[in-house]
Coordinates of C-alpha atoms in Angstrom, one line a residue:
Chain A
X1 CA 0.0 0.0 0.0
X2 CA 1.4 3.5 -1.0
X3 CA 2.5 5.6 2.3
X4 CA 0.5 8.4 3.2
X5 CA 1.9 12.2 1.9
X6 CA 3.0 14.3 4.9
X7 CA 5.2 17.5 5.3
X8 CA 7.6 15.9 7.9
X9 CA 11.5 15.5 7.6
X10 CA 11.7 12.3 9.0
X11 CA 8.7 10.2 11.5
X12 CA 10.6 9.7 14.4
X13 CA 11.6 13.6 14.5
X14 CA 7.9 14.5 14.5
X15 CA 7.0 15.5 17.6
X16 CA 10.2 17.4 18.6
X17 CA 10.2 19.3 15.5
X18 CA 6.8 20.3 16.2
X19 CA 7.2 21.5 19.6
X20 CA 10.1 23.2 18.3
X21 CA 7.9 25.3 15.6
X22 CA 5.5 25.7 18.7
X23 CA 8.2 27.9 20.6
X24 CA 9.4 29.7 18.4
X25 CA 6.1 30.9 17.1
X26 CA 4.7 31.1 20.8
X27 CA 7.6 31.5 22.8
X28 CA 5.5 35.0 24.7
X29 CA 3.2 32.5 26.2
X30 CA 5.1 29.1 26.4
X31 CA 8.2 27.6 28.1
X32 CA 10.2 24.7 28.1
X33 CA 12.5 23.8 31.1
X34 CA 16.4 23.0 30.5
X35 CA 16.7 19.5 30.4
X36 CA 12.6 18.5 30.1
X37 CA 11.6 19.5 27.0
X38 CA 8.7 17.4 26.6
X39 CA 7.2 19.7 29.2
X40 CA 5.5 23.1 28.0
X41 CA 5.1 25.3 30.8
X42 CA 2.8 28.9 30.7
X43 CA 5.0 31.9 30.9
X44 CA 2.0 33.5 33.0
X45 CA -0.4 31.7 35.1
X46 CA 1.7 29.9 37.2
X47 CA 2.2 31.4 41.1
X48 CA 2.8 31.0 44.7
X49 CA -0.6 30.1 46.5
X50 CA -2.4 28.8 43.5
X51 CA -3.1 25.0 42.4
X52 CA -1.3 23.8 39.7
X53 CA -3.6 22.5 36.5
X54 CA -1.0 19.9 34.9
X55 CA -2.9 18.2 31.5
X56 CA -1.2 15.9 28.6
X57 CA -1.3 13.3 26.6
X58 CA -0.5 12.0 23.3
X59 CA 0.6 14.2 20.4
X60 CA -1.5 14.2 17.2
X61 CA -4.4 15.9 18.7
X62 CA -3.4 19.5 18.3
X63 CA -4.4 22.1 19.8
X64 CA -5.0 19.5 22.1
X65 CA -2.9 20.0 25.1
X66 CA -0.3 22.0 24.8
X67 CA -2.3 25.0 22.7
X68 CA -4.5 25.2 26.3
X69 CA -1.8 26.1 28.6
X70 CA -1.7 29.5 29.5
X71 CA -2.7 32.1 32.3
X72 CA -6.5 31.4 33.3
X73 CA -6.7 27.4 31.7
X74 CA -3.4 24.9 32.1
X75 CA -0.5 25.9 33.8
X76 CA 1.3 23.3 31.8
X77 CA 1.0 20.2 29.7
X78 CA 3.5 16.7 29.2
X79 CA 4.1 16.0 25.4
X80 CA 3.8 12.1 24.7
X81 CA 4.6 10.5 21.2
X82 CA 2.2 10.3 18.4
X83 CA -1.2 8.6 20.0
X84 CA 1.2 7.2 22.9
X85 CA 1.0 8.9 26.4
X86 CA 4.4 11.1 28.0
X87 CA 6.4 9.1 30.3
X88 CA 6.1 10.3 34.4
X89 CA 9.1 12.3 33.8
X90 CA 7.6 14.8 31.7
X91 CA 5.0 14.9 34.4
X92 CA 7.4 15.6 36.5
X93 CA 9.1 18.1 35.3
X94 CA 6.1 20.0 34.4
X95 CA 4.7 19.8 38.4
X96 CA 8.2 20.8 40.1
X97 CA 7.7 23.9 37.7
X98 CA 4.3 24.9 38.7
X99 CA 4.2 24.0 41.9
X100 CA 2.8 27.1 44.4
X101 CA 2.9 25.3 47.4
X102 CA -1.0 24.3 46.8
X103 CA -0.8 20.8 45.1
X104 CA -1.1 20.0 41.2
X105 CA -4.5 18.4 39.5
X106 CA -3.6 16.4 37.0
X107 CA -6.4 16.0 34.1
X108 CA -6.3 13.8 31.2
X109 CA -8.4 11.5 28.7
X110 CA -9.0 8.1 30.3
X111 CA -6.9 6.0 28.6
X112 CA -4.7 2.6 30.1
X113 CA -1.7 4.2 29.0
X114 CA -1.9 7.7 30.6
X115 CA -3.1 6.4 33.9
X116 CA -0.1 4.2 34.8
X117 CA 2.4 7.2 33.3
X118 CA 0.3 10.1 35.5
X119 CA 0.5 7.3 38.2
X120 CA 4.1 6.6 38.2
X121 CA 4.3 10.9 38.8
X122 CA 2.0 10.9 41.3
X123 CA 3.9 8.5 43.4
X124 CA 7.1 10.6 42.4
X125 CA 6.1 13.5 43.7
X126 CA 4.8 12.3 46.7
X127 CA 9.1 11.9 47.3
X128 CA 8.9 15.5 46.9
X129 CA 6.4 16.3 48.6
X130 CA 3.8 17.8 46.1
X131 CA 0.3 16.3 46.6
X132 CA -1.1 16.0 42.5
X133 CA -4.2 14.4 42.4
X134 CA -5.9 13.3 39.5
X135 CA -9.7 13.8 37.1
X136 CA -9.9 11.8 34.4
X137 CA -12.1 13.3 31.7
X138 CA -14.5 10.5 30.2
X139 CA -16.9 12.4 28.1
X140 CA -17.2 9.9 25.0
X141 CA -20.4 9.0 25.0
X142 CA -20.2 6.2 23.0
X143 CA -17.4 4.5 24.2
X144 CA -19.2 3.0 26.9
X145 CA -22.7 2.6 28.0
X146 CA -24.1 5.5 30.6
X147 CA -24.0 3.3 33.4
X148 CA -20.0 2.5 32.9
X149 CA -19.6 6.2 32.4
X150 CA -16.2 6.2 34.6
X151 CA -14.5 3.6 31.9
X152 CA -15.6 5.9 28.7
X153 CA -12.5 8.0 26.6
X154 CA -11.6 11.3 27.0
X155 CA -11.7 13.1 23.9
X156 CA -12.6 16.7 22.2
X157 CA -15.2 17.7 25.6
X158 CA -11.4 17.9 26.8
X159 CA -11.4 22.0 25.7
X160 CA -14.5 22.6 28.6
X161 CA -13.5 20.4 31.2
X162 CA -10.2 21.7 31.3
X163 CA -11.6 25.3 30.8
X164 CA -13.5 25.0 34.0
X165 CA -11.1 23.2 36.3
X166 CA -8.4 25.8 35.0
X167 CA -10.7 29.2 35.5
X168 CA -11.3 27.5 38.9
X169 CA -7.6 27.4 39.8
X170 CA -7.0 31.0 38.3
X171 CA -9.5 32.0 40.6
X172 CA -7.1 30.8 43.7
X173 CA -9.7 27.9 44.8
X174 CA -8.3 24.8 46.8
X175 CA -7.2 21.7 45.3
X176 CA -10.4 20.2 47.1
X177 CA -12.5 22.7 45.2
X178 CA -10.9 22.5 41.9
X179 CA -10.9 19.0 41.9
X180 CA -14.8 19.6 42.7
X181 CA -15.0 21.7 39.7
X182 CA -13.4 19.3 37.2
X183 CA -15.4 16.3 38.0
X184 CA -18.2 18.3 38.0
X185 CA -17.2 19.5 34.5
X186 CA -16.4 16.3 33.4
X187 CA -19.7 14.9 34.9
X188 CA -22.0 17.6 32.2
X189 CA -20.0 17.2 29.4
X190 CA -21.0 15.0 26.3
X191 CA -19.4 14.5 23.3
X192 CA -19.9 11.8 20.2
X193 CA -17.9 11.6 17.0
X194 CA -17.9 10.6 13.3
X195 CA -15.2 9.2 11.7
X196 CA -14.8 9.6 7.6
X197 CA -11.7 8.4 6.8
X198 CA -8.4 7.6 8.6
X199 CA -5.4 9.1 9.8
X200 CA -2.0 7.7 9.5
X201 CA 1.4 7.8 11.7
X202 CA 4.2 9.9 11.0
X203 CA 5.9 6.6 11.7
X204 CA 4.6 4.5 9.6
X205 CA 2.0 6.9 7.0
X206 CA 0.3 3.6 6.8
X207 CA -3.5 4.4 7.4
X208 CA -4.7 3.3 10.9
X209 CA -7.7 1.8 10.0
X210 CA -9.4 1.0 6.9
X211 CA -12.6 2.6 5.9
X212 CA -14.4 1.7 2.4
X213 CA -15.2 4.5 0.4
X214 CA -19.0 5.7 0.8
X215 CA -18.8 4.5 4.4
X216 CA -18.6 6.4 7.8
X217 CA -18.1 4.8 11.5
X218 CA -20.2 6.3 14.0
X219 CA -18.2 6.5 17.5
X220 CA -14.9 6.4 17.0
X221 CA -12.3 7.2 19.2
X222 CA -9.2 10.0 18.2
X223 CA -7.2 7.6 17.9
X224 CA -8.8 5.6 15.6
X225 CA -10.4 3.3 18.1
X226 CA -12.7 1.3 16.1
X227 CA -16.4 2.9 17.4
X228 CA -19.9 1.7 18.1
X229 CA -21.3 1.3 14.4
X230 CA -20.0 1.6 11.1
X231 CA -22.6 2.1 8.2
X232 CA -23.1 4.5 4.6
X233 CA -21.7 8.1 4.8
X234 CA -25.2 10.0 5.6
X235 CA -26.2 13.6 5.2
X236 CA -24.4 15.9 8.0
X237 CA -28.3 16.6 8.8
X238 CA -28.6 12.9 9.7
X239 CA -25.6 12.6 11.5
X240 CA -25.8 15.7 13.7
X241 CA -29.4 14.2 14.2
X242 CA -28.1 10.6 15.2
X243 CA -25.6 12.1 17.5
X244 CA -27.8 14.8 19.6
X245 CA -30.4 12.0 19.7
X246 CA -27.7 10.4 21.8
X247 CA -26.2 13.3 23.9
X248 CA -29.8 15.0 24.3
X249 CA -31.2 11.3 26.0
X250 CA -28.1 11.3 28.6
X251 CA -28.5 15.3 29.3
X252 CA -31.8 14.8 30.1
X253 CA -31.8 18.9 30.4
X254 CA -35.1 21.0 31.1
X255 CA -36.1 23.2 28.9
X256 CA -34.7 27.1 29.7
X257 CA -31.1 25.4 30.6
X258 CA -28.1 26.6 28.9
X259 CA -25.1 24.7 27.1
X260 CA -21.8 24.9 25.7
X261 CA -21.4 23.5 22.2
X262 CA -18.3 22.0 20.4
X263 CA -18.4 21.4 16.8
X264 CA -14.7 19.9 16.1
X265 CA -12.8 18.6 13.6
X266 CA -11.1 15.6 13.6
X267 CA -8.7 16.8 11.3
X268 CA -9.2 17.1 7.9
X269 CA -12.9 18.4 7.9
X270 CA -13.3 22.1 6.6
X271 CA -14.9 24.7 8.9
X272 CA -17.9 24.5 6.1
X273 CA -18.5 21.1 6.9
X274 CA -18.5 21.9 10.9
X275 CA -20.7 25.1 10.2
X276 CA -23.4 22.8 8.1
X277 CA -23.5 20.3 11.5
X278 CA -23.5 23.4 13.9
X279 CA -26.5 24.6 11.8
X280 CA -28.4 21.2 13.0
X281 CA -27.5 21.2 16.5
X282 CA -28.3 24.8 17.0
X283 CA -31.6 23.4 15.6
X284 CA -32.1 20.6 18.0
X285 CA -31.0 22.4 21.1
X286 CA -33.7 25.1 20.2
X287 CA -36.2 22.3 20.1
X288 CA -35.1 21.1 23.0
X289 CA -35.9 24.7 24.3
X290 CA -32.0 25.3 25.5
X291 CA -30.1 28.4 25.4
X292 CA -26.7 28.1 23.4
X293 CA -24.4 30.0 25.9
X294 CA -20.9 29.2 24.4
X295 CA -20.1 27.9 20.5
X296 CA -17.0 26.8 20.0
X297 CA -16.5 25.4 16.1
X298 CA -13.2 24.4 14.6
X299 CA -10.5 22.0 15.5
X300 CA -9.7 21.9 18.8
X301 CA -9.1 18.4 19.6
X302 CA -7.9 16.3 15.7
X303 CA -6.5 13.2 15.4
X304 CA -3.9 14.3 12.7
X305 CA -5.3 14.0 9.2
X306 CA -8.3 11.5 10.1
X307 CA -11.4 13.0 8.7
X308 CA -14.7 13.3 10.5
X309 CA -16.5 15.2 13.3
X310 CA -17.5 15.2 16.6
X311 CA -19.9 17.4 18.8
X312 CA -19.7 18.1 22.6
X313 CA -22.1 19.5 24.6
X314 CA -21.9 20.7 28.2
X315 CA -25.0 21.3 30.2
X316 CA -24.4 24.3 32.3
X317 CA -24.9 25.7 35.5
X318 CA -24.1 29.0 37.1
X319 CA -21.0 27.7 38.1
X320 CA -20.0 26.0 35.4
X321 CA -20.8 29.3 33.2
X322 CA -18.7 31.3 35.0
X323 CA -15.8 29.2 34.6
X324 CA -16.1 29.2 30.9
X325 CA -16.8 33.2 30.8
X326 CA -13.4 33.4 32.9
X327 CA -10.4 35.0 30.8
X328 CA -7.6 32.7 29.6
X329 CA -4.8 33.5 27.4
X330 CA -3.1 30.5 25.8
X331 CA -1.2 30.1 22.8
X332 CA -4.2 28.9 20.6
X333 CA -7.3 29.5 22.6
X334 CA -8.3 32.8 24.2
X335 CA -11.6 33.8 26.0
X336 CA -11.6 38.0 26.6
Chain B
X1 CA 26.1 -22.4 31.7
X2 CA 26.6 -18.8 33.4
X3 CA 24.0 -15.8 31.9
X4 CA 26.3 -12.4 32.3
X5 CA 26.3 -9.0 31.5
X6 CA 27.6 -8.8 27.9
X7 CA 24.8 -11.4 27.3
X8 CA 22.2 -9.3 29.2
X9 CA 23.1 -6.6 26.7
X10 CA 23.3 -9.5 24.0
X11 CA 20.0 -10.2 24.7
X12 CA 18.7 -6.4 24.7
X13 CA 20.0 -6.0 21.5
X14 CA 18.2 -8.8 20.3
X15 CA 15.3 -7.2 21.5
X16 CA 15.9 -4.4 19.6
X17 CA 16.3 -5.8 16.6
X18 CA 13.5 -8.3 16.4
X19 CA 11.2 -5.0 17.9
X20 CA 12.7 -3.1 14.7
X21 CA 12.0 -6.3 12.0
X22 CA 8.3 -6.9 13.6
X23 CA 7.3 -3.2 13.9
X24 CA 4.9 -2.9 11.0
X25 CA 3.5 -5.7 11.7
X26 CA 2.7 -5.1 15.2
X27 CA 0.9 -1.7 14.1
X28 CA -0.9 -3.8 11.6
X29 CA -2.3 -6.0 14.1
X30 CA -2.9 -3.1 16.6
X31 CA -4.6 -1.0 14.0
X32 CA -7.4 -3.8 14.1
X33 CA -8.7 -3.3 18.0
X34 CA -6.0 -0.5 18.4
X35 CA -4.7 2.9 17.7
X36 CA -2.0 1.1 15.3
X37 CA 1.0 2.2 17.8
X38 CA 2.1 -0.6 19.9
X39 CA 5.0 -1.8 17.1
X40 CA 6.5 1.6 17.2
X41 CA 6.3 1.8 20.7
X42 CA 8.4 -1.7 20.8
X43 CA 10.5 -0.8 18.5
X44 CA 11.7 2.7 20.6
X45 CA 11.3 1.3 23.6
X46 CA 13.8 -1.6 23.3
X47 CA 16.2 0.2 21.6
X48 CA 16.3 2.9 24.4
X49 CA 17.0 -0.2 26.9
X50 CA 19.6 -1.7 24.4
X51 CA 21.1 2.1 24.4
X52 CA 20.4 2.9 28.2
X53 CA 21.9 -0.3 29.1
X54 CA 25.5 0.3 27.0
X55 CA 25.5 4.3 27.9
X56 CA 26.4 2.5 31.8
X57 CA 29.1 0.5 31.2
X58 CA 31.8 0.7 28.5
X59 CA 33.3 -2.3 30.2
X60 CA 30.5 -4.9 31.1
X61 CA 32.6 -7.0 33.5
X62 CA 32.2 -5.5 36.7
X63 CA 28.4 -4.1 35.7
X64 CA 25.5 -6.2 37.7
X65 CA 22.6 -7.3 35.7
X66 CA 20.6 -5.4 37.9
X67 CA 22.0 -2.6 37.5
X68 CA 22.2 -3.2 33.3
X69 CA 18.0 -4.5 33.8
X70 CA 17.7 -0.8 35.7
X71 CA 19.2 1.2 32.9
X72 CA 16.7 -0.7 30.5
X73 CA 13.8 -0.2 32.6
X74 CA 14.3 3.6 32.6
X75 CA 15.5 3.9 29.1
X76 CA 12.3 2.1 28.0
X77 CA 10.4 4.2 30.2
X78 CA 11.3 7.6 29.3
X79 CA 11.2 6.4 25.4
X80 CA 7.8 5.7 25.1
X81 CA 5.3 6.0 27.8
X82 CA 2.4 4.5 26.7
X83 CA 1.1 1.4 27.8
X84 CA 4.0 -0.6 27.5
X85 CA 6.8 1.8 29.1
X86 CA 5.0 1.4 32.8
X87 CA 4.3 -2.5 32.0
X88 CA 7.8 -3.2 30.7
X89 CA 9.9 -0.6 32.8
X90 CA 8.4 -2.5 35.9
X91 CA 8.9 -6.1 34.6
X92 CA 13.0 -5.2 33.9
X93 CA 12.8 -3.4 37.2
X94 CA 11.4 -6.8 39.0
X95 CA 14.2 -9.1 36.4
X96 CA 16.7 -6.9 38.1
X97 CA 15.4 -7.2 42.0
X98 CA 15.6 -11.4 40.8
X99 CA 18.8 -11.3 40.1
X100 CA 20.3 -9.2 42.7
X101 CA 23.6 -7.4 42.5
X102 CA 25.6 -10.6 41.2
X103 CA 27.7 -10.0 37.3
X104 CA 26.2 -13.4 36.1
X105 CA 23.9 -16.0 37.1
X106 CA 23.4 -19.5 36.3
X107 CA 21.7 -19.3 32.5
X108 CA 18.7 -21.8 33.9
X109 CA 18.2 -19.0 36.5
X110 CA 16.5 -17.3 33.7
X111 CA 13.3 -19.1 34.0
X112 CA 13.0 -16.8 37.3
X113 CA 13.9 -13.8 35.2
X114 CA 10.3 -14.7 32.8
X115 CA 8.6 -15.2 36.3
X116 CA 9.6 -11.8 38.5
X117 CA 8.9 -10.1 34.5
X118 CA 5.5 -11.6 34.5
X119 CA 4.4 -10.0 37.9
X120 CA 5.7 -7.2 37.4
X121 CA 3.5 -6.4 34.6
X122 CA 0.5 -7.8 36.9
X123 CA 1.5 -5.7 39.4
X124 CA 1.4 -2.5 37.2
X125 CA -1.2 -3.2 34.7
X126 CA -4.0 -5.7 37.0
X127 CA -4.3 -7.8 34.2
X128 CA -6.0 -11.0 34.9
X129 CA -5.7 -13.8 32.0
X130 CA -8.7 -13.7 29.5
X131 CA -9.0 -10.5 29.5
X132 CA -6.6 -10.1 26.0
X133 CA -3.7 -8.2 27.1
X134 CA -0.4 -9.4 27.0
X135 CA 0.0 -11.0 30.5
X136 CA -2.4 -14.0 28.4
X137 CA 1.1 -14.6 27.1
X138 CA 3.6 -14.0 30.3
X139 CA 1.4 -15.3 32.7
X140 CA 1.2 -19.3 31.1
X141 CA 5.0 -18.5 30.5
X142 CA 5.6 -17.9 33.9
X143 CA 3.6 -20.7 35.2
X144 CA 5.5 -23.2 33.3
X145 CA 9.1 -21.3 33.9
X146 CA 8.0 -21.6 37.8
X147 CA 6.8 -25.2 37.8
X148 CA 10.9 -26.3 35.7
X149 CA 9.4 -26.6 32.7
X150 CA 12.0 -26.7 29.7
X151 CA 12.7 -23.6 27.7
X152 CA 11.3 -24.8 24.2
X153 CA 8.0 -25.3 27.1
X154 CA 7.9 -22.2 28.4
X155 CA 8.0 -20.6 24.9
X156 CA 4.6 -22.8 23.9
X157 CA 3.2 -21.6 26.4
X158 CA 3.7 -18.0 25.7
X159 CA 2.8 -18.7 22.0
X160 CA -0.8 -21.0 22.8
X161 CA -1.4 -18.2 25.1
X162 CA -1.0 -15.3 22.4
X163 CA -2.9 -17.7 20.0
X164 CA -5.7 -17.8 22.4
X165 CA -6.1 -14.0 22.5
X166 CA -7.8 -14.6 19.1
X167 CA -10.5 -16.2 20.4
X168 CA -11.0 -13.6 23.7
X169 CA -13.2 -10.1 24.2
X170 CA -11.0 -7.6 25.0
X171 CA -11.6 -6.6 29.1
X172 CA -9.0 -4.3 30.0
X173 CA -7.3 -1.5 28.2
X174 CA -8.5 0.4 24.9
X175 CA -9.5 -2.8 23.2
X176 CA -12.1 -3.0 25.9
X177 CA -14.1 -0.4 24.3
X178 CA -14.8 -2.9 21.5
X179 CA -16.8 -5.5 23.0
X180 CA -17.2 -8.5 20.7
X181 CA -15.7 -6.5 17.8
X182 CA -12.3 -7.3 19.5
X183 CA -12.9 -11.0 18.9
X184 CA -11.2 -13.2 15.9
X185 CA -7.9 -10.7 16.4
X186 CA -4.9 -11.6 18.4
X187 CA -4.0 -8.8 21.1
X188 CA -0.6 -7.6 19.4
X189 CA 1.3 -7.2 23.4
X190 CA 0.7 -10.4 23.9
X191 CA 2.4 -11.2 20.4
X192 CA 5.4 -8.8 21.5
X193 CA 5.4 -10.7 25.2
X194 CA 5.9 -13.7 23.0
X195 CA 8.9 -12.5 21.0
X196 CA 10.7 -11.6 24.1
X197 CA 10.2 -14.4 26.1
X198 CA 11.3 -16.2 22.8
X199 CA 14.3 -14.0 23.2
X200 CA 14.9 -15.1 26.5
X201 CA 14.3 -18.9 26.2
X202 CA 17.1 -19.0 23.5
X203 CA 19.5 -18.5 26.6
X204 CA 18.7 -21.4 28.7

């Protein structure tokens, strides 16, 4: 099978090379320390008496992590490999650099992988006598059924969860109440995906998955996790439709309540693509009589090249709104 | 027969090389329950051991295996993360508290080598067998390696147990999330587990 057609120099340089573009086109907002360079640390944010928001993961889902560190959101995020999580040192690294005395949170997608690595820090740190806990985000909703909710992915509902358990920590809140916050976040926050066609490693540029042409899998994870159904490529009407179907059952929101909605791409998917689904769910969450509070539409959480969608919607109290509506300046996400 | 610590790094550059050879089609076979990563992370991991191991010791006489199986275990670690930098970091940590401080051991002592490897990787990851991961490989390995069982045994084992992974719904780790879709493909770490205990049996 022909390789996949990528501007890299060479695979295994991928993610360094990267990081290295990111600092030198971001270097006002983001930091590396000497000696832990898979560790991006905010310029601002970080500071004596407040708790340290510490996220990661895998590379390949730009701007997911690293473009959410800044002052109001992360205070810093460990770089993995392509699809693989970062190591603890990393993790490390990035918590003796934030550190203000008040513990860290750690908060990442719920995968196998990431929760020995975050582990392995935790346990670290303990030795130097930083207390990091940990909220796994889980907001795939069709990676597991509702009442297995703790065992479902993490993926693109990511952007809000971290958005409220960093606002929460900008704010100078305790490690018991931003923890609070997070899982609350994590708790309201839905997402579902589409997947169109695959993406590749900059390893291999083999496609990860094999998708017939005229077909779409319904569910599928960012990293190419094989989802819950794969069927004919349907109208973005019918799709939008299939997924708020599912999110809107598990909400079970009264009518007046407000949201947060995500339209992401997975990668390759225009904006006009995301703007005809947003179209739809606007639609169905005005027949569902709620109020669209916060619309986010673009890529904010890919899986490289892979093609496809997913929405995320976060039912919203007070609380919760506030968070979002709290300033953060990061190197690819701001709120003013 | 004595096991030492030019063949410890004999053996992790084995590793490396049959992690290099197999990597595609270790992606391959996680790219069908997978994320299509696990040969690369193989393939990094064991060289950083191989690498870790010979940045200690120019001169390998007076290096313990432990402190060579250390070396690895970080090396690996800090390579890859993932899934199988934890798993595999602990199981050379736990080869290296078996053999203790000593420059060689006898090569038969090996056997124990598979077994502290194998609970290692139970220890960190809390795999059970059945639940089509790669301790359905190490575990029957381990068993048989405890119980004397001859090398060319031990290796069977590890093979009918990757073999049976075909036939298993994935429990634990991101397979899980498949249900019966996992079923009719082998679990691809417990086709790695087999190539390294494979590795291993060739020395006693």
């Amino acid at each position: 099978m022909d390789q996949t057609q990528k501007l890299i120099n060479a695979g295994e340089d991928a993610v360094d090379e990267m990081l290295s573009g990111i600092m030198a086109a971001h270097g006002s907002h983001l930091w590396r320390p000497e000696n832990a360079p898979r560790a991006v640390i905010a310029r601002d944010g970080p500071r004596k008496g407040k708790v340290g928001l510490i996220i990661g993961g895998g590379s390949g889902h730009e701007p997911t992590f690293l473009g959410f560190v800044g002052k109001g959101l992360a205070d810093a995020a460990a770089i993995g490999n392509v699809f693989a999580s970062p190591p603890p040192q990393p993790v490390v690294d990035a918590a003796m650099a934030v550190d203000g005395g008040e513990g860290v949170l750690f908060m990442y997608g719920n995968y196998a992988g990431d929760v020995m690595n975050f582990d392995m820090a935790a346990e670290m740190l303990e030795l130097e006598d930083i207390e990091a806990r940990t909220v796994l985000t889980t907001d795939d909703i069709a990676s597991a059924p509702r009442e297995a909710r703790a065992t479902r992915r993490g993926v693109a509902g990511n952007v809000f969860i971290f958005k409220a358990a960093g606002a929460a920590a900008d704010k100078g809140l305790s490690l018991d109440e931003v923890e609070r916050v997070a899982r609350h976040a994590n708790d309201r926050t839905y997402t579902m995906g589409v997947a169109l066609s695959a993406c590749s490693l900059p390893h291999t540029r083999r496609p990860n998955f094999q998708l017939a042409a005229g077909e779409m899998e319904i569910g599928m994870g960012i990293h190419g996790e094989p989802g819950v159904r794969r069927g004919p490529l349907q109208s973005a009407d019918a799709v939008a439709d299939e997924i708020m179907d599912a999110i809107l059952a598990e909400m079970a929101a009264g009518a007046g309540d407000e949201v947060a909605v995500l339209v992401n791409s997975l990668g390759s998917t225009p904006l006009m693509e995301l703007y005809i689904l947003y179209a739809r769910v606007a639609e169905r969450l005005g027949e569902a009589g709620l109020n669209i509070h916060t619309s986010l539409v673009g890529p904010y959480c890919t899986s490289m090249e892979m093609a496809g969608a997913s929405i995320t919607v976060m039912h919203l109290d007070s609380e919760l709104k506030q968070m979002l509506d709290h300033p953060c300046d990061c190197a690819m996400f701001q709120v003013r | 027969m004595d096991f030492t610590a030019k063949d410890l790094q004999a053996l992790l550059d084995e590793l490396a090389r049959v992690m290099a050879a197999e990597r595609d089609t270790l992606c391959a076979l996680d790219g069908e329950i997978g994320d299509a990563d696990h040969g690369i992370a193989m393939e990094q991991g064991m060289a950083a051991a191989a690498s870790a191991a010979r940045d200690l010791a120019a001169d390998l006489e007076d290096c313990s295996l432990q402190d060579l199986f250390n070396a690895a275990a970080k090396g690996f670690l800090n390579a890859v993360g993932a899934s199988s930098g934890p798993l595999y970091a602990t199981a050379f940590m736990r080869a290296g508290k078996q053999v203790g401080p000593a420059t060689s051991i006898a090569a038969d002592d090996l056997r124990f080598v598979i077994v502290a490897m194998a609970d290692g990787i139970t220890h960190r990851g809390k795999a059970e067998t059945g639940q089509k991961t790669m301790i359905d490989a190490w575990r029957p390995a381990a068993d048989i390696a405890a119980a004397g069982g001859t090398s060319a045994d031990v290796l069977a084992a590890a093979e009918a147990g990757a073999a049976s992974t075909r036939d298993m719904v994935a429990t634990l780790g991101r397979a899980a999330r498949l249900g019966d879709r996992s079923l009719g493909h082998p679990d691809p770490g417990a086709v790695s587990a087999t190539l390294i205990v494979k590795a291993i049996c060739m020395r006693f």
